[in-house]
mmCIF file of C-alpha atoms in Angstrom:
data_model
loop_
_atom_site.group_PDB
_atom_site.id
_atom_site.type_symbol
_atom_site.label_atom_id
_atom_site.label_comp_id
_atom_site.label_asym_id
_atom_site.label_seq_id
_atom_site.Cartn_x
_atom_site.Cartn_y
_atom_site.Cartn_z
ATOM 1 C CA LEU A 1 -6.169 -17.183 37.648
ATOM 2 C CA SER A 2 -6.920 -20.557 39.306
ATOM 3 C CA GLY A 3 -3.816 -22.301 38.008
ATOM 4 C CA SER A 4 -6.097 -25.223 37.070
ATOM 5 C CA SER A 5 -7.562 -26.758 33.932
ATOM 6 C CA TYR A 6 -10.894 -27.280 35.660
ATOM 7 C CA GLN A 7 -13.712 -26.112 33.383
ATOM 8 C CA LEU A 8 -16.634 -24.053 34.594
ATOM 9 C CA LYS A 9 -20.178 -24.774 33.460
ATOM 10 C CA TRP A 10 -21.348 -23.362 30.073
ATOM 11 C CA PRO A 11 -22.032 -19.658 30.630
ATOM 12 C CA SER A 12 -25.517 -18.098 30.508
ATOM 13 C CA VAL A 13 -26.001 -14.948 28.467
ATOM 14 C CA VAL A 14 -28.748 -12.428 27.761
ATOM 15 C CA LEU A 15 -28.642 -10.667 24.368
ATOM 16 C CA SER A 16 -28.709 -6.847 24.234
ATOM 17 C CA LYS A 17 -32.209 -5.534 25.078
ATOM 18 C CA GLY A 18 -33.495 -9.062 25.356
ATOM 19 C CA LYS A 19 -35.033 -10.945 28.263
ATOM 20 C CA ARG A 20 -34.438 -14.595 27.269
ATOM 21 C CA ILE A 21 -31.459 -16.378 28.885
ATOM 22 C CA TYR A 22 -29.357 -18.548 26.568
ATOM 23 C CA THR A 23 -26.600 -21.069 27.279
ATOM 24 C CA LEU A 24 -23.441 -20.250 25.350
ATOM 25 C CA ILE A 25 -21.766 -23.378 24.003
ATOM 26 C CA PHE A 26 -18.482 -23.240 22.139
ATOM 27 C CA ARG A 27 -15.814 -25.667 21.017
ATOM 28 C CA ARG A 28 -13.364 -26.663 23.801
ATOM 29 C CA VAL A 29 -11.393 -29.681 24.750
ATOM 30 C CA GLY A 30 -13.287 -31.902 27.277
ATOM 31 C CA GLY A 31 -11.721 -32.234 30.668
ATOM 32 C CA SER A 32 -11.919 -34.438 33.707
ATOM 33 C CA THR A 33 -10.046 -32.189 36.211
ATOM 34 C CA LYS A 34 -11.692 -32.028 39.567
ATOM 35 C CA VAL A 35 -12.640 -28.792 41.285
ATOM 36 C CA PRO A 36 -9.498 -27.238 42.840
ATOM 37 C CA GLU A 37 -9.220 -27.550 46.621
ATOM 38 C CA LEU A 38 -8.851 -24.400 48.657
ATOM 39 C CA HIS A 39 -5.168 -25.007 49.303
ATOM 40 C CA GLU A 40 -4.514 -25.472 45.652
ATOM 41 C CA LEU A 41 -5.688 -22.018 44.575
ATOM 42 C CA PRO A 42 -3.037 -19.338 44.279
ATOM 43 C CA LEU A 43 -5.692 -16.611 44.414
ATOM 44 C CA LYS A 44 -9.055 -16.081 46.098
ATOM 45 C CA PHE A 45 -11.782 -14.256 44.236
ATOM 46 C CA ASP A 46 -12.513 -12.002 47.188
ATOM 47 C CA ALA A 47 -9.036 -10.646 47.054
ATOM 48 C CA ILE A 48 -9.305 -9.529 43.429
ATOM 49 C CA LYS A 49 -13.104 -8.987 42.780
ATOM 50 C CA SER A 50 -12.765 -5.229 42.840
ATOM 51 C CA GLN A 51 -10.279 -5.345 39.978
ATOM 52 C CA PHE A 52 -11.602 -8.452 38.211
ATOM 53 C CA GLY A 53 -12.951 -6.541 35.257
ATOM 54 C CA ASP A 54 -9.696 -4.811 34.593
ATOM 55 C CA ILE A 55 -7.734 -8.047 34.987
ATOM 56 C CA TYR A 56 -10.068 -9.852 32.508
ATOM 57 C CA ILE A 57 -9.785 -6.985 29.934
ATOM 58 C CA ALA A 58 -5.993 -6.943 30.415
ATOM 59 C CA TRP A 59 -5.815 -10.710 29.851
ATOM 60 C CA ARG A 60 -7.698 -10.551 26.574
ATOM 61 C CA LYS A 61 -5.576 -7.617 25.284
ATOM 62 C CA LYS A 62 -2.242 -9.022 26.442
ATOM 63 C CA ARG A 63 -3.065 -12.540 25.157
ATOM 64 C CA GLU A 64 -3.459 -11.069 21.699
ATOM 65 C CA ALA A 65 -0.361 -8.796 22.067
ATOM 66 C CA PHE A 66 1.954 -11.512 23.363
ATOM 67 C CA GLY A 67 0.530 -14.463 21.383
ATOM 68 C CA SER A 68 2.698 -17.555 21.931
ATOM 69 C CA GLY A 69 4.083 -15.922 25.109
ATOM 70 C CA PHE A 70 0.726 -16.559 26.686
ATOM 71 C CA PHE A 71 -0.425 -19.607 24.599
ATOM 72 C CA TYR A 72 2.602 -21.805 25.486
ATOM 73 C CA TYR A 73 1.777 -21.525 29.178
ATOM 74 C CA LEU A 74 -1.891 -22.353 28.553
ATOM 75 C CA SER A 75 -0.835 -25.404 26.522
ATOM 76 C CA THR A 76 0.754 -26.895 29.619
ATOM 77 C CA LYS A 77 -2.409 -26.327 31.639
ATOM 78 C CA ARG A 78 -4.764 -28.320 29.333
ATOM 79 C CA ASP A 79 -6.173 -31.574 30.610
ATOM 80 C CA VAL A 80 -3.964 -33.390 28.100
ATOM 81 C CA LYS A 81 -0.999 -35.625 28.798
ATOM 82 C CA ILE A 82 2.349 -34.677 27.140
ATOM 83 C CA TYR A 83 5.842 -36.002 27.580
ATOM 84 C CA VAL A 84 7.939 -34.338 30.334
ATOM 85 C CA GLU A 85 10.485 -33.054 27.758
ATOM 86 C CA ASN A 86 7.713 -31.520 25.626
ATOM 87 C CA HIS A 87 6.242 -29.892 28.738
ATOM 88 C CA PHE A 88 9.589 -28.425 29.619
ATOM 89 C CA SER A 89 10.259 -27.167 26.014
ATOM 90 C CA ASN A 90 6.822 -25.545 25.814
ATOM 91 C CA LEU A 91 7.457 -23.646 29.021
ATOM 92 C CA ILE A 92 10.874 -22.350 28.035
ATOM 93 C CA GLN A 93 9.836 -21.532 24.451
ATOM 94 C CA GLY A 94 6.885 -19.608 25.814
ATOM 95 C CA LEU A 95 9.067 -17.619 28.179
ATOM 96 C CA GLU A 96 11.524 -16.856 25.451
ATOM 97 C CA SER A 97 8.684 -15.641 23.210
ATOM 98 C CA PHE A 98 7.254 -13.511 26.064
ATOM 99 C CA HIS A 99 10.651 -11.850 26.651
ATOM 100 C CA ARG A 100 11.162 -11.082 22.929
ATOM 101 C CA THR A 101 7.718 -9.521 22.692
ATOM 102 C CA LYS A 102 8.008 -7.589 25.918
ATOM 103 C CA TYR A 103 11.489 -6.198 25.496
ATOM 104 C CA GLY A 104 11.978 -6.268 21.713
ATOM 105 C CA ASP A 105 15.301 -6.072 19.959
ATOM 106 C CA LYS A 106 17.963 -4.101 21.738
ATOM 107 C CA PRO A 107 20.125 -1.858 19.506
ATOM 108 C CA VAL A 108 23.827 -2.501 19.330
ATOM 109 C CA SER A 109 25.667 -0.242 21.753
ATOM 110 C CA GLY A 110 28.270 2.215 20.467
ATOM 111 C CA ALA A 111 31.156 0.382 22.202
ATOM 112 C CA LEU A 112 30.100 -2.974 20.809
ATOM 113 C CA GLN A 113 29.621 -1.545 17.270
ATOM 114 C CA GLU A 114 33.103 -0.092 17.467
ATOM 115 C CA LYS A 115 34.560 -3.405 18.474
ATOM 116 C CA ILE A 116 32.765 -5.148 15.555
ATOM 117 C CA ASP A 117 34.009 -2.548 13.087
ATOM 118 C CA ARG A 118 37.598 -2.956 14.481
ATOM 119 C CA ILE A 119 37.494 -6.729 14.127
ATOM 120 C CA VAL A 120 36.023 -6.598 10.589
ATOM 121 C CA ALA A 121 38.573 -4.031 9.470
ATOM 122 C CA GLN A 122 41.344 -6.458 10.135
ATOM 123 C CA ILE A 123 39.978 -8.894 7.595
ATOM 124 C CA GLY A 124 41.399 -8.580 4.100
ATOM 125 C CA LYS A 125 38.934 -10.299 1.723
ATOM 126 C CA SER A 126 35.639 -8.457 1.126
ATOM 127 C CA ASP A 127 33.671 -11.703 0.982
ATOM 128 C CA ASP A 128 35.014 -12.670 4.421
ATOM 129 C CA ARG A 129 34.116 -9.220 5.798
ATOM 130 C CA ARG A 130 30.483 -9.620 4.541
ATOM 131 C CA TRP A 131 30.383 -13.097 6.073
ATOM 132 C CA ILE A 132 31.641 -12.111 9.475
ATOM 133 C CA ARG A 133 29.309 -9.061 9.571
ATOM 134 C CA GLY A 134 26.427 -11.388 8.986
ATOM 135 C CA LYS A 135 27.569 -13.609 11.822
ATOM 136 C CA LEU A 136 27.957 -10.630 14.107
ATOM 137 C CA LEU A 137 24.549 -9.143 13.147
ATOM 138 C CA HIS A 138 22.883 -10.373 16.347
ATOM 139 C CA ALA A 139 25.927 -10.103 18.553
ATOM 140 C CA CYS A 140 24.045 -8.015 21.186
ATOM 141 C CA GLU A 141 20.998 -10.222 21.300
ATOM 142 C CA PRO A 142 20.659 -11.697 24.815
ATOM 143 C CA SER A 143 21.058 -15.489 25.164
ATOM 144 C CA LEU A 144 18.200 -17.667 26.305
ATOM 145 C CA ALA A 145 19.804 -17.877 29.799
ATOM 146 C CA GLU A 146 19.958 -14.058 29.991
ATOM 147 C CA ARG A 147 16.344 -13.763 28.979
ATOM 148 C CA LEU A 148 15.235 -16.216 31.617
ATOM 149 C CA ILE A 149 17.352 -14.570 34.238
ATOM 150 C CA GLU A 150 15.819 -11.147 33.514
ATOM 151 C CA LEU A 151 12.263 -12.532 33.796
ATOM 152 C CA PHE A 152 12.890 -14.617 36.873
ATOM 153 C CA THR A 153 14.846 -12.050 38.910
ATOM 154 C CA ALA A 154 12.165 -9.403 38.306
ATOM 155 C CA LEU A 155 9.576 -11.459 40.290
ATOM 156 C CA PRO A 156 8.804 -10.262 43.870
ATOM 157 C CA ILE A 157 9.198 -13.679 45.512
ATOM 158 C CA GLY A 158 12.194 -13.103 47.766
ATOM 159 C CA VAL A 159 14.387 -15.753 46.143
ATOM 160 C CA ASP A 160 18.139 -15.072 46.103
ATOM 161 C CA HIS A 161 18.922 -13.679 42.610
ATOM 162 C CA GLU A 162 22.087 -15.815 42.298
ATOM 163 C CA LEU A 163 19.988 -18.940 42.821
ATOM 164 C CA LEU A 164 17.503 -17.765 40.183
ATOM 165 C CA ARG A 165 20.469 -17.047 37.893
ATOM 166 C CA LYS A 166 21.938 -20.530 38.281
ATOM 167 C CA PHE A 167 18.467 -22.080 37.758
ATOM 168 C CA ALA A 168 17.828 -20.072 34.591
ATOM 169 C CA THR A 169 21.246 -21.035 33.200
ATOM 170 C CA THR A 170 20.583 -24.721 33.901
ATOM 171 C CA CYS A 171 17.180 -24.540 32.225
ATOM 172 C CA ALA A 172 18.613 -22.891 29.147
ATOM 173 C CA GLN A 173 21.312 -25.536 28.898
ATOM 174 C CA LEU A 174 18.708 -28.313 29.237
ATOM 175 C CA ARG A 175 16.413 -26.712 26.619
ATOM 176 C CA ASN A 176 19.269 -26.619 24.108
ATOM 177 C CA ASP A 177 20.141 -30.253 24.884
ATOM 178 C CA ILE A 178 16.519 -31.386 24.328
ATOM 179 C CA ALA A 179 16.189 -29.212 21.173
ATOM 180 C CA HIS A 180 19.426 -30.325 19.533
ATOM 181 C CA TYR A 181 20.085 -33.807 21.020
ATOM 182 C CA GLY A 182 16.602 -35.033 22.021
ATOM 183 C CA GLY A 183 17.715 -35.263 25.666
ATOM 184 C CA LEU A 184 20.938 -34.824 27.655
ATOM 185 C CA ARG A 185 23.780 -33.845 25.463
ATOM 186 C CA SER A 186 26.094 -36.388 27.160
ATOM 187 C CA ARG A 187 23.748 -39.261 26.104
ATOM 188 C CA THR A 188 24.495 -40.706 29.500
ATOM 189 C CA ALA A 189 21.626 -42.717 30.895
ATOM 190 C CA SER A 190 20.244 -40.954 33.906
ATOM 191 C CA ALA A 191 17.520 -42.470 36.047
ATOM 192 C CA SER A 192 16.854 -39.058 37.608
ATOM 193 C CA PHE A 193 16.476 -37.199 34.290
ATOM 194 C CA LEU A 194 12.672 -37.436 34.149
ATOM 195 C CA ARG A 195 12.311 -36.772 37.819
ATOM 196 C CA ASP A 196 14.621 -33.691 37.706
ATOM 197 C CA THR A 197 12.937 -32.371 34.585
ATOM 198 C CA SER A 198 9.474 -32.853 36.046
ATOM 199 C CA LEU A 199 10.562 -30.861 39.144
ATOM 200 C CA LYS A 200 11.805 -28.095 36.896
ATOM 201 C CA ASN A 201 8.485 -28.104 35.106
ATOM 202 C CA GLU A 202 6.627 -27.445 38.360
ATOM 203 C CA VAL A 203 8.936 -24.605 39.317
ATOM 204 C CA ILE A 204 9.080 -22.974 35.909
ATOM 205 C CA GLY A 205 5.319 -23.275 35.468
ATOM 206 C CA TYR A 206 4.961 -21.576 38.841
ATOM 207 C CA LEU A 207 7.307 -18.716 37.925
ATOM 208 C CA TYR A 208 5.726 -18.418 34.434
ATOM 209 C CA HIS A 209 2.266 -18.173 36.057
ATOM 210 C CA MET A 210 3.558 -15.356 38.255
ATOM 211 C CA ILE A 211 5.021 -13.470 35.284
ATOM 212 C CA LEU A 212 1.702 -13.583 33.424
ATOM 213 C CA LEU A 213 -0.330 -12.518 36.447
ATOM 214 C CA ASN A 214 2.044 -9.618 37.051
ATOM 215 C CA GLU A 215 1.694 -8.669 33.430
ATOM 216 C CA ILE A 216 -2.156 -8.500 33.528
ATOM 217 C CA GLY A 217 -2.196 -6.356 36.596
ATOM 218 C CA LEU A 218 -1.906 -8.381 39.793
ATOM 219 C CA SER A 219 0.117 -6.590 42.414
ATOM 220 C CA ASP A 220 3.553 -7.754 43.659
ATOM 221 C CA HIS A 221 1.939 -8.464 47.041
ATOM 222 C CA ALA A 222 -0.731 -10.758 45.465
ATOM 223 C CA VAL A 223 2.030 -12.724 43.768
ATOM 224 C CA LYS A 224 4.501 -12.838 46.639
ATOM 225 C CA VAL A 225 1.893 -14.344 49.006
ATOM 226 C CA TRP A 226 2.278 -17.634 47.183
ATOM 227 C CA THR A 227 5.676 -18.276 48.838
ATOM 228 C CA GLY A 228 4.432 -17.519 52.363
ATOM 229 C CA ASN A 229 3.778 -19.945 55.206
ATOM 230 C CA ASN A 230 0.079 -19.870 54.503
ATOM 231 C CA LEU A 231 -2.633 -21.893 52.806
ATOM 232 C CA GLU A 232 -2.286 -20.156 49.515
ATOM 233 C CA GLY A 233 1.481 -20.867 49.292
ATOM 234 C CA MET A 234 1.361 -24.529 50.454
ATOM 235 C CA VAL A 235 1.540 -26.238 47.034
ATOM 236 C CA TYR A 236 3.926 -23.724 45.473
ATOM 237 C CA ARG A 237 6.202 -23.420 48.475
ATOM 238 C CA HIS A 238 6.628 -27.302 48.398
ATOM 239 C CA TYR A 239 8.321 -27.041 44.953
ATOM 240 C CA LEU A 240 10.375 -24.035 45.812
ATOM 241 C CA VAL A 241 11.766 -25.921 48.789
ATOM 242 C CA ALA A 242 12.419 -29.032 46.643
ATOM 243 C CA ILE A 243 14.373 -27.108 44.112
ATOM 244 C CA GLY A 244 16.381 -25.394 46.818
ATOM 245 C CA PHE A 245 15.144 -21.804 46.443
ATOM 246 C CA ILE A 246 13.790 -21.415 49.999
ATOM 247 C CA GLU A 247 14.117 -23.182 53.341
ATOM 248 C CA PRO A 248 11.394 -25.552 54.670
ATOM 249 C CA ALA A 249 8.951 -23.955 57.050
ATOM 250 C CA GLY A 250 10.363 -23.632 60.580
ATOM 251 C CA THR A 251 13.977 -23.566 59.405
ATOM 252 C CA LYS A 252 16.024 -20.641 60.654
#
């Protein structure tokens, strides 16, 4: 909820029907993150305190249901340094996992199945027919770019859908380059590669955070406020402007 890896103090608990107060200590990675400043917090507790219990319960249930779709985002918020490319890959892989869990496998449409049958029927050898059917088994499965587009464009942030579509497509291409080539496919040295990828990390992390908060029950209004000309949206708006999604404040 805070968008920070800052760790609260160990919690105090009272056992059922007991009176003694205990300090609950559990295994966690130590952190040195400072307390977030007011302008760094995407949400204020006063704005969600009436529904905090429901949000917390939803978080625990959804975290188990979505698994890596939640955990990959959390991995990028730990107070641990990772390479820019690994950070990017974790974000994209988490979003892909989230989409697969949320929407599941889509059945092959009747028109597509007819097209597959028509193509296969033109092949003479039975071994070749079995091979091509295997290759076309997942023909209707959305691409990574299509998955990202569906997730990003569903957000209530007022960003032009065509811009989000282009951004999602670029992110999918970069993830494939990193996964299969260890970097840019062209192998051309680019002084701006790390800078550009780092900027994408900030924007994707921001959008990913929105997606998860929407999923656990925060309203569209609570999410959309991040992009406004206000204290809550200051940090996030900076990256949306940098990536070209929205105009700087005061621009007509």
